[in-house]
Each structure stands twice: as C-alpha cells, then as structure tokens.
Amino acid sequence: KEPPAIQQKNKIRSYYFWSGPWSIIPYLYVASSLSLSLSRGRDIMTTRIETGKGKFLHLQTMSSSFASSRTREVEHRSASACKYESGSVIIPSFFSRDDDDNIGGSSSENDWKIKSKNETSDGDQEDENEVHVEKCMMMASGTTVRVAPMERSRGGWDDEHFHEHLRLPEGSNVGKGMVVMLEAIARECLAIALSPYHSFDLGKTYVVHFGANGNLQTVFRRRINHQEAVDASFPSRVCAENFWVPYWIVLQNGKLSAGVGRVPGKQCIGTLDDSMYNMLRSGMDAVRYVGIGNSALGRNARDLRVRGVCVSSIPGCFGMEGIPMDVHDGSSFVNILEEMGRKNRGMGSD
C-alpha cells in the first residue's frame, strides 16, 4: 500500500513491484526521466512518473500497444506448451456487409465474439432472431505464444507448432470445413497451418503465410512434395509490430480464404481454389488441427506473438454455400498499416 522503495546508485533508481506472492521484479530507469519505458521480459509498458526535488510523489501505469490488454497474461514458447479449452463463437444472425471492420480498435456489433465455456451465459444461447452459437476450441484466456523463426534445416514445421487440443471440437462435421480466428503482433511471416493431424503432413496440409516476402504478400500454399506446390499469392501488408491485428482463415468447399478483422468473410485478402483436391481426397484427409509458425528468414527475422486462437466448424447458419466472401480480384492491395494510420489521424483531428 506504500510507494515502492527507491534505491539510487549512479543516478539509476530501482523500483520493485510484487508480481506474485513469492517474487519481486526490479525495474530500472534514469532519474531525470519523466516518461520512460519499462521492460519486463519482452512485454513493454509505458509509465508516467512525476517527481519533485528527487522525491517520489505519484506513479501511474498504463499498458501500451505492445502489451496485452489481458490481465496476468502467461507467455509460452510454442503452441504445444499452451493450454486450450472449449468455448463458443457468438455470431450475429444479421450483420451489415457495408460496415467498416475494426482493426486494432473497438469492437463492432458485427464482430464474431469468442467466449470460454465459463463466460458463456444463458443470454448467449442460440436465438435465430439474435445470434448463432457455434462450439469451438480456443487458447486459454490470458495465454500468449511467442514463436521463433522456424528452422529450415529441420523442414520448418515441427511437433511443437501443433497441439492435440488445438483442433476442431469433438463431434464437428469435418467435411464442412474450418474457421480459424486469432490475433498476432508480427513484423512479417505469420504462418498458420491447417492439417489432418497435429503435425505437418506433406501433401495434405494447407499453410497461410500472412506478411510473406517482407510483409508485402500473403501466400496460400499446399505443398504436394518438396518441389511442387499448389499456391496463390496476393499483394498485401497485413502484419504490424506495434498493435494486435485480428486475422481469420476459412476453408470450405475446397476453397481456402483468409483476411483481417473479426468478421470472417469481410476484408478478404484472397482465396486459393483447391476444389479438385477436395473432391478427390479421402475423409481421413480433411483438416482438423491448427499449427502456429513463423516463416521469417534471414538475419532480420524476429519472434512473433499470437493470442486468442479459436478453431470452429463452418457455422450451420450459413447453409450449404458456407460463409460469403467479399469479392477480391487480386488487384487491390490490403494495407492495414495505412488503414490504422488513417484512423489515428482521424482521431487526432477530433
């Protein structure tokens, strides 16, 4: 209840904050600073400190765009180390296709909302006039995974990028397809795999590379063998290092689509049509599991962070045709950084 103890040595002060009942974590700052950044592991917080005649008066802390908005967030080094739980996806029965989706901003009434089993209330039960509720498997609340660049010498994908519970819910109709939703902070090359097994299966696994080639493309790919692949690429800049970007992936009727935002089907980046393979494959080869990877290459490759992963089947409310996609002819350039800059400039002018 009292201000943290202050120690001074060579004009460096050390503040100690309780992070739990048994541990103390030190933070250092330059004595003359009034506004500075504190580093706790790899999370960044911006802190305002008011001082007078060298004495501590007031401390106010607020999370920056680098830090998670969730409390007591736990970070893991791979998808295999994370915990997963059952939950529900709350889908509005009626939503306007003309509304702008929010990226890194406030929620919209059209957003698909993800809730854990404990959070789902009676008011969220299915009502054809209000919402549709779809079962899902989701990353446990307060969990973040930090993914290092994958080792090409080992073929890239490894078992640590998957988890046996990061999959379609039990009892799902796997033939209908899959919806994946997540958020990420990445410089480039966020890779999400859709596989029949909780491992990478050559010839049967789809991968979407958000921000490939220096964050200038999004690539959809299914490798047939080590030399051949079915793929498609679309010009886009969809990765950001300083705020969480929501993404979605939909595989239905042999067509793999992906986009940004919290409404699958809206702000679609592109689609890979692999319907021929879909007709010829066996039922055992339908995708069920999701992998989280980092396909960045070179000395500038950086870790990326992922949270809020949710996996569900194609909601029945969309019928046999599945989730409608925004028309995308590949000629437009999806640039979420420009979009966020425009929104921030608009907020600043108010």
XYZ file of C-alpha atoms in Angstrom:
350
model
C 0.000 0.000 0.000
C 3.046 2.247 0.307
C 5.087 3.631 -2.613
C 7.852 1.267 -3.822
C 11.226 1.564 -2.156
C 13.655 3.758 -4.064
C 17.326 2.983 -4.335
C 19.789 5.343 -6.033
C 23.190 4.441 -7.420
C 24.975 6.421 -10.104
C 21.694 8.237 -10.909
C 19.899 4.927 -11.534
C 16.854 4.184 -9.403
C 15.338 0.764 -8.936
C 11.625 0.199 -8.318
C 10.352 -3.145 -7.025
C 6.852 -4.404 -7.846
C 5.201 -7.529 -6.491
C 4.382 -9.816 -9.458
C 3.038 -12.548 -7.225
C 3.034 -13.739 -3.634
C 6.631 -15.020 -3.813
C 8.572 -12.883 -6.298
C 9.819 -9.310 -6.720
C 10.749 -7.875 -10.120
C 13.102 -4.880 -10.436
C 12.640 -2.079 -12.955
C 15.381 0.455 -13.695
C 15.049 3.964 -15.054
C 17.125 7.103 -15.487
C 16.496 9.508 -12.621
C 15.969 12.593 -14.781
C 13.265 10.948 -16.943
C 9.631 11.859 -16.554
C 8.301 9.443 -19.184
C 10.044 6.178 -19.980
C 9.596 2.561 -20.947
C 9.844 -0.315 -18.512
C 10.787 -3.751 -19.750
C 9.551 -6.916 -18.143
C 10.835 -9.798 -20.204
C 9.612 -8.961 -23.694
C 6.443 -7.105 -22.704
C 6.607 -3.304 -22.837
C 4.712 -0.896 -20.574
C 4.670 2.881 -20.756
C 4.846 4.578 -17.360
C 4.421 8.212 -16.284
C 6.432 9.262 -13.260
C 6.087 12.630 -11.513
C 8.963 13.684 -9.323
C 9.714 16.742 -7.224
C 13.097 17.557 -5.701
C 14.131 13.966 -6.209
C 11.254 12.577 -4.159
C 8.672 10.068 -5.318
C 5.193 11.586 -5.497
C 2.996 9.593 -7.905
C 3.185 6.561 -10.211
C 0.650 5.834 -12.923
C 1.000 2.806 -15.202
C -0.890 2.049 -18.391
C -0.447 -0.690 -20.974
C 0.998 0.306 -24.338
C 0.111 -1.164 -27.741
C 2.934 -3.675 -27.278
C 1.420 -5.147 -24.150
C -1.589 -7.382 -23.954
C -4.854 -5.926 -22.757
C -5.485 -9.085 -20.778
C -4.529 -9.298 -17.127
C -1.997 -11.806 -15.783
C -1.098 -12.952 -19.261
C 1.148 -16.029 -19.478
C 3.549 -16.349 -22.388
C 4.693 -19.698 -23.784
C 7.400 -20.502 -26.301
C 5.356 -22.805 -28.537
C 1.796 -23.841 -29.333
C 2.463 -27.269 -27.823
C 3.125 -25.671 -24.413
C -0.152 -23.721 -24.278
C -3.418 -24.714 -22.652
C -6.659 -24.941 -24.618
C -10.285 -25.082 -23.582
C -13.725 -25.452 -25.064
C -15.757 -22.359 -25.813
C -18.294 -20.767 -28.103
C -18.280 -18.385 -31.046
C -21.162 -15.901 -30.889
C -22.217 -14.909 -34.426
C -24.770 -12.148 -35.128
C -27.586 -13.534 -37.252
C -27.843 -10.283 -39.227
C -24.905 -8.015 -39.955
C -24.249 -5.280 -42.497
C -21.608 -6.016 -45.115
C -21.089 -2.286 -45.595
C -19.866 -1.554 -42.073
C -16.123 -0.985 -41.753
C -14.452 -3.616 -39.627
C -12.238 -2.517 -36.771
C -8.573 -3.496 -36.834
C -6.819 -2.873 -33.574
C -9.756 -0.727 -32.491
C -13.036 -1.042 -30.651
C -15.410 -3.916 -31.275
C -18.269 -3.787 -33.752
C -21.759 -5.200 -33.445
C -20.873 -7.408 -36.439
C -17.850 -8.987 -34.772
C -17.762 -12.694 -34.074
C -17.227 -12.881 -30.321
C -15.294 -15.702 -28.687
C -16.175 -16.815 -25.177
C -14.855 -19.598 -22.993
C -17.198 -22.175 -21.538
C -17.252 -20.324 -18.223
C -18.023 -16.992 -19.885
C -20.947 -18.257 -21.960
C -24.168 -17.215 -20.272
C -27.791 -18.134 -20.799
C -28.223 -14.909 -22.722
C -25.785 -16.180 -25.351
C -27.818 -19.266 -26.149
C -28.916 -19.576 -29.729
C -31.775 -17.374 -30.833
C -32.499 -17.222 -34.542
C -33.510 -13.579 -34.201
C -30.307 -12.520 -32.419
C -27.255 -14.782 -32.562
C -25.940 -18.159 -33.647
C -23.686 -20.059 -31.240
C -21.004 -22.399 -32.595
C -18.808 -24.665 -30.471
C -15.069 -24.060 -30.666
C -11.713 -24.984 -29.177
C -9.759 -21.949 -28.056
C -6.494 -20.915 -26.497
C -6.977 -20.487 -22.758
C -7.721 -16.938 -21.613
C -4.630 -14.947 -20.701
C -2.352 -17.100 -22.856
C 0.117 -15.820 -25.446
C 2.537 -17.847 -27.548
C 5.843 -16.389 -28.735
C 7.006 -18.147 -31.889
C 10.636 -18.030 -33.016
C 11.542 -18.280 -36.727
C 11.305 -21.897 -37.822
C 14.478 -23.836 -38.600
C 14.637 -24.551 -42.319
C 17.298 -27.208 -41.721
C 14.604 -29.274 -39.990
C 11.957 -28.681 -42.638
C 10.340 -25.732 -40.875
C 7.313 -27.236 -39.155
C 7.782 -29.303 -36.027
C 5.542 -31.003 -33.484
C 5.966 -28.028 -31.134
C 3.942 -25.876 -33.548
C 0.857 -28.047 -33.001
C -1.176 -29.345 -30.070
C -3.590 -32.248 -29.905
C -6.287 -29.945 -28.479
C -5.812 -27.119 -30.988
C -8.369 -28.605 -33.339
C -11.997 -28.731 -34.361
C -14.306 -29.520 -31.431
C -15.231 -33.159 -30.932
C -18.305 -34.090 -32.908
C -17.764 -31.466 -35.621
C -18.575 -32.271 -39.221
C -15.005 -32.086 -40.554
C -16.256 -32.334 -44.134
C -17.859 -28.884 -43.879
C -14.535 -27.163 -43.303
C -12.928 -24.962 -40.675
C -12.824 -21.409 -39.351
C -9.724 -20.118 -37.531
C -9.601 -16.761 -35.739
C -6.614 -15.265 -33.925
C -4.672 -12.098 -33.120
C -0.963 -11.503 -33.683
C 1.843 -8.992 -33.378
C 4.425 -9.703 -36.055
C 6.957 -7.967 -38.233
C 6.301 -10.462 -41.035
C 5.645 -14.097 -41.909
C 2.909 -15.264 -39.545
C 2.294 -18.855 -40.679
C -0.906 -20.750 -39.816
C -1.226 -24.412 -40.808
C -4.407 -26.451 -41.277
C -3.661 -30.174 -41.104
C -5.470 -33.524 -40.822
C -3.176 -34.383 -37.893
C -1.424 -32.498 -35.087
C 1.711 -32.355 -37.223
C 2.666 -31.152 -40.691
C 1.629 -33.757 -43.301
C 3.214 -33.119 -46.699
C 0.617 -33.013 -49.461
C -2.340 -32.637 -47.107
C -1.569 -29.539 -45.025
C -2.549 -26.001 -46.006
C -0.490 -23.025 -44.810
C -1.383 -19.343 -44.924
C 1.655 -17.029 -44.710
C 0.483 -13.569 -43.604
C 3.083 -10.891 -44.384
C 5.357 -13.066 -46.525
C 8.255 -11.608 -48.532
C 8.957 -8.747 -46.174
C 5.289 -8.114 -45.332
C 4.402 -7.461 -48.972
C 2.355 -10.585 -49.758
C 0.016 -13.149 -48.281
C 0.662 -16.653 -49.611
C -1.726 -19.629 -49.594
C 0.024 -22.969 -50.146
C -0.392 -26.737 -50.094
C 2.882 -28.498 -50.788
C 2.439 -31.618 -52.936
C 6.058 -32.668 -52.437
C 9.366 -30.945 -51.717
C 9.495 -29.445 -55.229
C 5.857 -28.827 -56.195
C 3.017 -26.919 -54.577
C -0.464 -25.588 -55.197
C -0.331 -21.946 -54.166
C -1.523 -18.412 -54.735
C -0.124 -15.081 -53.540
C -1.796 -11.707 -53.049
C -0.161 -8.296 -52.550
C -0.800 -7.103 -49.006
C 0.742 -5.530 -45.924
C -1.084 -7.171 -43.048
C 1.476 -7.561 -40.253
C 2.153 -4.938 -37.589
C 4.777 -4.749 -34.845
C 3.057 -2.301 -32.515
C -0.557 -3.448 -32.216
C -2.554 -6.651 -32.236
C -4.004 -7.474 -35.653
C -7.023 -9.830 -35.858
C -6.947 -12.443 -38.627
C -9.320 -15.107 -39.895
C -8.951 -18.194 -42.114
C -11.808 -20.164 -43.699
C -11.559 -23.474 -45.541
C -14.843 -24.527 -47.121
C -15.837 -26.426 -50.265
C -12.188 -26.838 -51.220
C -11.520 -23.086 -51.143
C -9.061 -21.562 -48.695
C -9.663 -17.885 -47.873
C -8.079 -15.521 -45.367
C -8.451 -11.934 -44.271
C -8.105 -9.398 -41.480
C -10.671 -8.307 -38.921
C -13.088 -10.041 -36.601
C -15.736 -10.947 -39.173
C -14.755 -13.951 -41.344
C -15.618 -13.221 -44.957
C -15.033 -9.472 -44.653
C -11.791 -7.777 -45.697
C -10.777 -10.903 -47.568
C -7.169 -10.857 -48.775
C -7.585 -13.671 -51.288
C -8.721 -17.244 -51.999
C -6.950 -20.403 -53.147
C -9.272 -22.664 -55.152
C -8.261 -26.272 -54.470
C -11.676 -27.804 -55.045
C -10.318 -30.596 -57.255
C -8.203 -31.955 -54.399
C -11.165 -31.539 -52.069
C -13.285 -33.801 -54.284
C -10.586 -36.483 -54.609
C -9.220 -36.632 -51.057
C -10.450 -39.199 -48.532
C -12.468 -38.260 -45.475
C -9.451 -39.029 -43.277
C -7.522 -36.242 -45.005
C -9.971 -33.477 -44.033
C -8.262 -30.805 -41.936
C -8.870 -30.926 -38.190
C -5.830 -29.367 -36.488
C -4.138 -25.954 -36.494
C -0.436 -25.138 -36.249
C 1.172 -21.789 -35.363
C 4.509 -20.973 -37.017
C 6.914 -18.250 -38.058
C 8.287 -18.477 -41.607
C 10.575 -15.419 -41.404
C 14.031 -15.888 -42.938
C 17.394 -14.163 -42.704
C 19.288 -12.259 -40.048
C 16.429 -9.777 -39.622
C 13.918 -12.488 -38.694
C 12.138 -11.758 -35.408
C 9.879 -13.600 -32.984
C 6.152 -13.041 -33.301
C 3.337 -13.264 -30.764
C -0.076 -14.879 -31.103
C -3.099 -14.951 -28.814
C -6.849 -15.637 -28.917
C -6.674 -18.619 -31.291
C -10.112 -20.133 -31.901
C -11.000 -23.123 -34.100
C -14.560 -23.970 -35.138
C -16.519 -25.652 -37.877
C -18.361 -23.712 -40.589
C -21.487 -22.381 -38.811
C -24.691 -24.051 -39.949
C -26.468 -20.696 -40.150
C -24.685 -20.011 -43.468
C -26.206 -23.048 -45.201
C -24.597 -25.274 -47.825
C -22.802 -22.414 -49.583
C -20.855 -21.534 -46.453
C -19.597 -18.170 -45.278
C -19.965 -15.489 -48.004
C -16.676 -13.885 -49.018
C -16.006 -10.317 -50.071
C -15.230 -10.262 -53.784
C -11.491 -9.935 -54.292
C -9.948 -9.975 -57.762
C -6.347 -9.737 -56.547
C -5.838 -6.234 -57.931
C -6.379 -4.353 -54.662
C -3.627 -4.017 -52.050
C -4.733 -4.713 -48.481
C -2.705 -2.427 -46.208
C -3.683 -2.496 -42.548
C -0.832 -0.142 -41.571
C -2.204 2.541 -43.868
C -5.703 1.884 -42.535
C -4.578 2.301 -38.934
C -2.623 5.450 -39.800
C -5.719 6.939 -41.402
C -7.823 6.126 -38.344
C -5.237 7.570 -35.969
C -5.026 10.785 -37.993
C -8.805 10.997 -37.915
C -8.849 10.576 -34.138
C -6.175 13.245 -33.746
C -8.189 15.768 -35.719
C -11.248 15.492 -33.491
